[in-house]
Amino acid sequence: RTRLMTTISLSGVIPPITTPFDENGEIRYESIKTQVDWLVDSGVSGIAVGGSTGEGQALEADEFKQLIDTALEAAGGRIDVIAGIISDSTRESVKRGNMIQGSGVVALQVTPVHYVFKPTDDATVEHFRTLTTETDMPVIIYNVVPWNYLSPELLCRVMREVPGVIGVKQSAGDMKLFADLMISANQEDLIFSAVDGLLYASYCLGARGSIAAILSAAPRPSVQLWNAVQAGDHETALNLHEKLLVLWNAIWGDNLPATTKYSQILQGIPAGLPRQPMTMPDEDQQTLIRDALVGLSLI
């Protein structure tokens, strides 16, 4: 219970870090610290490791553990670290959670299962109950899987029935569903936005913060946007929103981890390559990203 209480302070800008791979698809663990230091210097309050932006679906279990350990060491207690678990069975999710139990991670960020077969609502509740019970770690549901997208009603049911589920990272871009979740959730539920192009609106609706790819592509203006909304400075917030939206439109696509990496590389961060079969952005997309970063005065 103590561990669950410590996570209640989670808030603000929590970028999902990228995982740097080399030409052979091997992880360059030594590059992680440069990225984490850069994010800390930008004012973020935490990082998520092994999420979608970190190509968590492509990580083997031992790589996942080493990546978490490396990120925790790099963070050095300066910011919170959340571990992303992208798995297609309760058993594998539990296995990965137990691998990092007691490591210093404050919470797990876990997707519903994402293969073709969709569990029932009851089975989804039991999936998260088993996960929190067997790992004894708090869980944030990462609601992103298109054919297993959990409704606001089901998300709230899981949070009510499974005490270890402390919040939701609401993704997939539907602001109506985000707004419905915000009015359905309890005050203590940690609702984070991953509606990258509308983080400004998400904050205005009461989001606890954000865990979204764009934060890793442009951390400093993302922190400035959060701070502006908290201060009630909506003129600054709207200006930042408009510039960040240009960047989001440039990086959005099925290669989002790769475009996020390219954004980081342009800012001097050794983000490496994506893992096959993903590829880096083509020249047209590179130009759009470069122009958007210039618009944000980041390069």
Short mmCIF file of N, CA and C in Angstrom, two decimals, residues 61-171:
data_model
loop_
_atom_site.label_atom_id
_atom_site.label_comp_id
_atom_site.label_asym_id
_atom_site.label_seq_id
_atom_site.Cartn_x
_atom_site.Cartn_y
_atom_site.Cartn_z
N ALA A 61 12.34 -10.16 -23.26
CA ALA A 61 12.19 -9.97 -21.82
C ALA A 61 13.49 -9.53 -21.15
N ASP A 62 14.62 -10.14 -21.52
CA ASP A 62 15.88 -9.77 -20.88
C ASP A 62 16.30 -8.36 -21.29
N GLU A 63 16.00 -7.98 -22.51
CA GLU A 63 16.29 -6.61 -22.96
C GLU A 63 15.45 -5.61 -22.18
N PHE A 64 14.18 -5.95 -21.99
CA PHE A 64 13.27 -5.11 -21.22
C PHE A 64 13.84 -4.83 -19.84
N LYS A 65 14.29 -5.88 -19.16
CA LYS A 65 14.84 -5.71 -17.82
C LYS A 65 16.09 -4.84 -17.82
N GLN A 66 16.99 -5.10 -18.77
CA GLN A 66 18.24 -4.33 -18.80
C GLN A 66 17.96 -2.86 -19.15
N LEU A 67 16.97 -2.64 -20.03
CA LEU A 67 16.60 -1.27 -20.40
C LEU A 67 16.05 -0.51 -19.19
N ILE A 68 15.18 -1.16 -18.43
CA ILE A 68 14.63 -0.53 -17.22
C ILE A 68 15.75 -0.21 -16.23
N ASP A 69 16.62 -1.18 -16.00
CA ASP A 69 17.73 -0.98 -15.06
C ASP A 69 18.63 0.18 -15.51
N THR A 70 18.90 0.24 -16.81
CA THR A 70 19.76 1.30 -17.36
C THR A 70 19.11 2.66 -17.20
N ALA A 71 17.80 2.73 -17.46
CA ALA A 71 17.08 4.00 -17.34
C ALA A 71 17.00 4.46 -15.88
N LEU A 72 16.78 3.52 -14.97
CA LEU A 72 16.74 3.86 -13.54
C LEU A 72 18.08 4.42 -13.08
N GLU A 73 19.16 3.80 -13.53
CA GLU A 73 20.50 4.27 -13.16
C GLU A 73 20.74 5.67 -13.73
N ALA A 74 20.31 5.87 -14.98
CA ALA A 74 20.48 7.18 -15.62
C ALA A 74 19.66 8.26 -14.93
N ALA A 75 18.45 7.90 -14.50
CA ALA A 75 17.58 8.86 -13.83
C ALA A 75 18.13 9.23 -12.46
N GLY A 76 18.72 8.27 -11.80
CA GLY A 76 19.39 8.53 -10.53
C GLY A 76 18.50 9.14 -9.46
N GLY A 77 17.21 8.79 -9.48
CA GLY A 77 16.30 9.31 -8.46
C GLY A 77 15.83 10.73 -8.69
N ARG A 78 16.25 11.35 -9.80
CA ARG A 78 15.86 12.74 -10.07
C ARG A 78 14.42 12.87 -10.53
N ILE A 79 13.94 11.84 -11.22
CA ILE A 79 12.57 11.83 -11.76
C ILE A 79 11.99 10.44 -11.59
N ASP A 80 10.67 10.33 -11.69
CA ASP A 80 10.00 9.03 -11.63
C ASP A 80 10.24 8.23 -12.90
N VAL A 81 10.30 6.91 -12.76
CA VAL A 81 10.44 6.02 -13.91
C VAL A 81 9.27 5.04 -13.93
N ILE A 82 8.57 5.00 -15.06
CA ILE A 82 7.46 4.08 -15.29
C ILE A 82 7.92 3.04 -16.31
N ALA A 83 7.55 1.77 -16.09
CA ALA A 83 7.94 0.70 -17.01
C ALA A 83 6.77 0.30 -17.89
N GLY A 84 6.97 0.33 -19.19
CA GLY A 84 5.94 -0.05 -20.14
C GLY A 84 5.95 -1.54 -20.41
N ILE A 85 4.79 -2.17 -20.32
CA ILE A 85 4.67 -3.58 -20.66
C ILE A 85 3.65 -3.72 -21.79
N ILE A 86 4.13 -4.23 -22.92
CA ILE A 86 3.27 -4.47 -24.08
C ILE A 86 3.31 -5.97 -24.33
N SER A 87 2.23 -6.66 -23.97
CA SER A 87 2.24 -8.12 -23.97
C SER A 87 0.87 -8.64 -24.37
N ASP A 88 0.85 -9.88 -24.86
CA ASP A 88 -0.41 -10.46 -25.31
C ASP A 88 -0.99 -11.51 -24.39
N SER A 89 -0.45 -11.62 -23.18
CA SER A 89 -1.05 -12.55 -22.21
C SER A 89 -0.84 -12.03 -20.80
N THR A 90 -1.73 -12.38 -19.92
CA THR A 90 -1.59 -12.02 -18.52
C THR A 90 -0.29 -12.60 -17.97
N ARG A 91 0.00 -13.83 -18.32
CA ARG A 91 1.20 -14.52 -17.84
C ARG A 91 2.47 -13.74 -18.18
N GLU A 92 2.60 -13.30 -19.43
CA GLU A 92 3.80 -12.57 -19.85
C GLU A 92 3.88 -11.21 -19.17
N SER A 93 2.73 -10.55 -19.01
CA SER A 93 2.72 -9.26 -18.32
C SER A 93 3.20 -9.42 -16.88
N VAL A 94 2.71 -10.45 -16.20
CA VAL A 94 3.13 -10.73 -14.82
C VAL A 94 4.63 -11.03 -14.78
N LYS A 95 5.09 -11.84 -15.72
CA LYS A 95 6.51 -12.20 -15.77
C LYS A 95 7.38 -10.95 -15.86
N ARG A 96 7.01 -10.03 -16.75
CA ARG A 96 7.82 -8.81 -16.92
C ARG A 96 7.73 -7.90 -15.70
N GLY A 97 6.55 -7.82 -15.11
CA GLY A 97 6.42 -7.02 -13.90
C GLY A 97 7.28 -7.55 -12.78
N ASN A 98 7.28 -8.88 -12.63
CA ASN A 98 8.07 -9.50 -11.57
C ASN A 98 9.57 -9.37 -11.80
N MET A 99 9.97 -9.26 -13.07
CA MET A 99 11.40 -9.11 -13.38
C MET A 99 11.97 -7.81 -12.81
N ILE A 100 11.11 -6.80 -12.66
CA ILE A 100 11.60 -5.49 -12.21
C ILE A 100 11.00 -5.09 -10.86
N GLN A 101 10.42 -6.06 -10.18
CA GLN A 101 9.85 -5.80 -8.86
C GLN A 101 10.96 -5.33 -7.91
N GLY A 102 10.71 -4.26 -7.18
CA GLY A 102 11.70 -3.74 -6.25
C GLY A 102 12.84 -2.96 -6.89
N SER A 103 12.71 -2.69 -8.19
CA SER A 103 13.80 -2.02 -8.92
C SER A 103 13.84 -0.51 -8.68
N GLY A 104 12.71 0.04 -8.26
CA GLY A 104 12.61 1.49 -8.11
C GLY A 104 11.61 2.11 -9.08
N VAL A 105 11.07 1.30 -9.99
CA VAL A 105 10.01 1.76 -10.89
C VAL A 105 8.77 2.09 -10.06
N VAL A 106 8.12 3.24 -10.33
CA VAL A 106 6.98 3.65 -9.50
C VAL A 106 5.66 3.04 -9.96
N ALA A 107 5.59 2.63 -11.23
CA ALA A 107 4.35 2.03 -11.75
C ALA A 107 4.64 1.30 -13.05
N LEU A 108 3.72 0.42 -13.40
CA LEU A 108 3.75 -0.25 -14.70
C LEU A 108 2.72 0.41 -15.62
N GLN A 109 3.08 0.62 -16.87
CA GLN A 109 2.15 1.13 -17.88
C GLN A 109 1.86 -0.04 -18.81
N VAL A 110 0.63 -0.54 -18.78
CA VAL A 110 0.33 -1.83 -19.40
C VAL A 110 -0.79 -1.71 -20.42
N THR A 111 -0.54 -2.22 -21.63
CA THR A 111 -1.59 -2.25 -22.65
C THR A 111 -2.54 -3.42 -22.39
N PRO A 112 -3.81 -3.27 -22.77
CA PRO A 112 -4.65 -4.46 -22.89
C PRO A 112 -4.01 -5.38 -23.95
N VAL A 113 -4.39 -6.65 -23.94
CA VAL A 113 -3.84 -7.55 -24.96
C VAL A 113 -4.26 -7.05 -26.34
N HIS A 114 -3.40 -7.28 -27.34
CA HIS A 114 -3.61 -6.61 -28.62
C HIS A 114 -3.62 -7.53 -29.82
N TYR A 115 -3.54 -8.83 -29.62
CA TYR A 115 -3.70 -9.74 -30.75
C TYR A 115 -5.18 -9.77 -31.15
N VAL A 116 -5.50 -10.52 -32.17
CA VAL A 116 -6.83 -10.46 -32.81
C VAL A 116 -7.98 -10.73 -31.84
N PHE A 117 -7.79 -11.61 -30.88
CA PHE A 117 -8.91 -12.06 -30.04
C PHE A 117 -9.09 -11.13 -28.85
N LYS A 118 -10.26 -10.54 -28.76
CA LYS A 118 -10.54 -9.55 -27.73
C LYS A 118 -11.20 -10.21 -26.52
N PRO A 119 -10.64 -10.01 -25.31
CA PRO A 119 -11.28 -10.60 -24.13
C PRO A 119 -12.59 -9.90 -23.77
N THR A 120 -13.41 -10.56 -22.99
CA THR A 120 -14.63 -9.93 -22.48
C THR A 120 -14.26 -8.86 -21.45
N ASP A 121 -15.24 -8.03 -21.10
CA ASP A 121 -15.00 -7.02 -20.06
C ASP A 121 -14.58 -7.67 -18.75
N ASP A 122 -15.27 -8.76 -18.37
CA ASP A 122 -14.92 -9.45 -17.12
C ASP A 122 -13.49 -9.97 -17.17
N ALA A 123 -13.09 -10.53 -18.32
CA ALA A 123 -11.74 -11.07 -18.47
C ALA A 123 -10.70 -9.95 -18.41
N THR A 124 -11.06 -8.79 -18.92
CA THR A 124 -10.15 -7.64 -18.86
C THR A 124 -9.93 -7.20 -17.41
N VAL A 125 -11.02 -7.14 -16.65
CA VAL A 125 -10.90 -6.80 -15.23
C VAL A 125 -9.99 -7.80 -14.53
N GLU A 126 -10.19 -9.09 -14.80
CA GLU A 126 -9.39 -10.13 -14.14
C GLU A 126 -7.93 -10.09 -14.59
N HIS A 127 -7.69 -9.72 -15.84
CA HIS A 127 -6.32 -9.55 -16.34
C HIS A 127 -5.56 -8.55 -15.47
N PHE A 128 -6.17 -7.41 -15.23
CA PHE A 128 -5.50 -6.38 -14.43
C PHE A 128 -5.47 -6.73 -12.95
N ARG A 129 -6.48 -7.47 -12.47
CA ARG A 129 -6.47 -7.90 -11.08
C ARG A 129 -5.31 -8.88 -10.83
N THR A 130 -5.15 -9.84 -11.73
CA THR A 130 -4.05 -10.80 -11.60
C THR A 130 -2.70 -10.10 -11.66
N LEU A 131 -2.58 -9.16 -12.59
CA LEU A 131 -1.32 -8.44 -12.78
C LEU A 131 -0.92 -7.67 -11.52
N THR A 132 -1.86 -6.91 -10.96
CA THR A 132 -1.53 -6.10 -9.78
C THR A 132 -1.31 -6.98 -8.55
N THR A 133 -2.09 -8.06 -8.44
CA THR A 133 -1.96 -8.94 -7.28
C THR A 133 -0.62 -9.68 -7.29
N GLU A 134 -0.25 -10.21 -8.46
CA GLU A 134 0.95 -11.06 -8.52
C GLU A 134 2.24 -10.25 -8.56
N THR A 135 2.19 -9.01 -9.04
CA THR A 135 3.41 -8.19 -9.07
C THR A 135 3.49 -7.26 -7.88
N ASP A 136 2.37 -7.00 -7.23
CA ASP A 136 2.29 -6.03 -6.13
C ASP A 136 2.81 -4.66 -6.57
N MET A 137 2.52 -4.32 -7.82
CA MET A 137 2.94 -3.02 -8.35
C MET A 137 1.73 -2.27 -8.90
N PRO A 138 1.69 -0.95 -8.73
CA PRO A 138 0.60 -0.16 -9.29
C PRO A 138 0.65 -0.13 -10.80
N VAL A 139 -0.52 -0.05 -11.42
CA VAL A 139 -0.63 -0.13 -12.88
C VAL A 139 -1.40 1.05 -13.44
N ILE A 140 -0.87 1.61 -14.52
CA ILE A 140 -1.59 2.58 -15.34
C ILE A 140 -1.96 1.87 -16.63
N ILE A 141 -3.26 1.84 -16.94
CA ILE A 141 -3.71 1.19 -18.19
C ILE A 141 -3.32 2.08 -19.37
N TYR A 142 -2.64 1.49 -20.34
CA TYR A 142 -2.28 2.23 -21.56
C TYR A 142 -3.34 1.90 -22.61
N ASN A 143 -4.32 2.78 -22.74
CA ASN A 143 -5.49 2.51 -23.58
C ASN A 143 -5.22 2.99 -25.01
N VAL A 144 -4.71 2.08 -25.85
CA VAL A 144 -4.27 2.49 -27.18
C VAL A 144 -4.61 1.48 -28.28
N VAL A 145 -4.92 0.24 -27.90
CA VAL A 145 -5.08 -0.82 -28.90
C VAL A 145 -6.41 -0.67 -29.65
N PRO A 146 -6.38 -0.44 -30.96
CA PRO A 146 -7.62 -0.10 -31.69
C PRO A 146 -8.73 -1.13 -31.56
N TRP A 147 -8.41 -2.44 -31.67
CA TRP A 147 -9.49 -3.44 -31.61
C TRP A 147 -9.72 -3.97 -30.20
N ASN A 148 -9.04 -3.37 -29.24
CA ASN A 148 -9.35 -3.68 -27.83
C ASN A 148 -9.28 -2.36 -27.05
N TYR A 149 -9.99 -1.36 -27.58
CA TYR A 149 -9.99 -0.03 -26.96
C TYR A 149 -11.03 -0.02 -25.84
N LEU A 150 -10.58 0.24 -24.62
CA LEU A 150 -11.48 0.15 -23.48
C LEU A 150 -12.31 1.42 -23.33
N SER A 151 -13.60 1.26 -23.15
CA SER A 151 -14.52 2.40 -23.01
C SER A 151 -14.27 3.11 -21.69
N PRO A 152 -14.69 4.38 -21.58
CA PRO A 152 -14.59 5.05 -20.28
C PRO A 152 -15.26 4.26 -19.16
N GLU A 153 -16.38 3.62 -19.47
CA GLU A 153 -17.10 2.83 -18.46
C GLU A 153 -16.26 1.67 -17.97
N LEU A 154 -15.62 0.96 -18.91
CA LEU A 154 -14.81 -0.20 -18.52
C LEU A 154 -13.54 0.25 -17.79
N LEU A 155 -12.93 1.33 -18.25
CA LEU A 155 -11.74 1.85 -17.56
C LEU A 155 -12.06 2.18 -16.11
N CYS A 156 -13.18 2.86 -15.90
CA CYS A 156 -13.57 3.24 -14.54
C CYS A 156 -13.94 2.01 -13.71
N ARG A 157 -14.54 1.02 -14.36
CA ARG A 157 -14.86 -0.22 -13.64
C ARG A 157 -13.57 -0.90 -13.15
N VAL A 158 -12.56 -0.97 -14.03
CA VAL A 158 -11.29 -1.59 -13.63
C VAL A 158 -10.67 -0.82 -12.46
N MET A 159 -10.67 0.52 -12.55
CA MET A 159 -10.08 1.31 -11.46
C MET A 159 -10.86 1.15 -10.16
N ARG A 160 -12.20 0.97 -10.24
CA ARG A 160 -13.01 0.79 -9.03
C ARG A 160 -12.79 -0.59 -8.42
N GLU A 161 -12.71 -1.63 -9.27
CA GLU A 161 -12.69 -3.01 -8.78
C GLU A 161 -11.28 -3.53 -8.49
N VAL A 162 -10.27 -2.88 -9.07
CA VAL A 162 -8.89 -3.34 -8.89
C VAL A 162 -8.09 -2.19 -8.27
N PRO A 163 -7.91 -2.20 -6.94
CA PRO A 163 -7.26 -1.07 -6.26
C PRO A 163 -5.87 -0.75 -6.79
N GLY A 164 -5.15 -1.76 -7.30
CA GLY A 164 -3.79 -1.53 -7.81
C GLY A 164 -3.74 -0.78 -9.12
N VAL A 165 -4.88 -0.66 -9.81
CA VAL A 165 -4.91 0.13 -11.06
C VAL A 165 -5.18 1.58 -10.68
N ILE A 166 -4.16 2.40 -10.82
CA ILE A 166 -4.22 3.77 -10.29
C ILE A 166 -4.56 4.83 -11.33
N GLY A 167 -4.59 4.44 -12.61
CA GLY A 167 -4.88 5.46 -13.61
C GLY A 167 -4.89 4.92 -15.02
N VAL A 168 -4.99 5.85 -15.96
CA VAL A 168 -5.09 5.52 -17.39
C VAL A 168 -4.25 6.49 -18.20
N LYS A 169 -3.53 5.94 -19.17
CA LYS A 169 -2.95 6.76 -20.23
C LYS A 169 -3.89 6.63 -21.42
N GLN A 170 -4.65 7.70 -21.68
CA GLN A 170 -5.70 7.64 -22.70
C GLN A 170 -5.13 8.13 -24.03
N SER A 171 -5.11 7.22 -25.00
CA SER A 171 -4.47 7.50 -26.28
C SER A 171 -5.51 7.45 -27.41
#
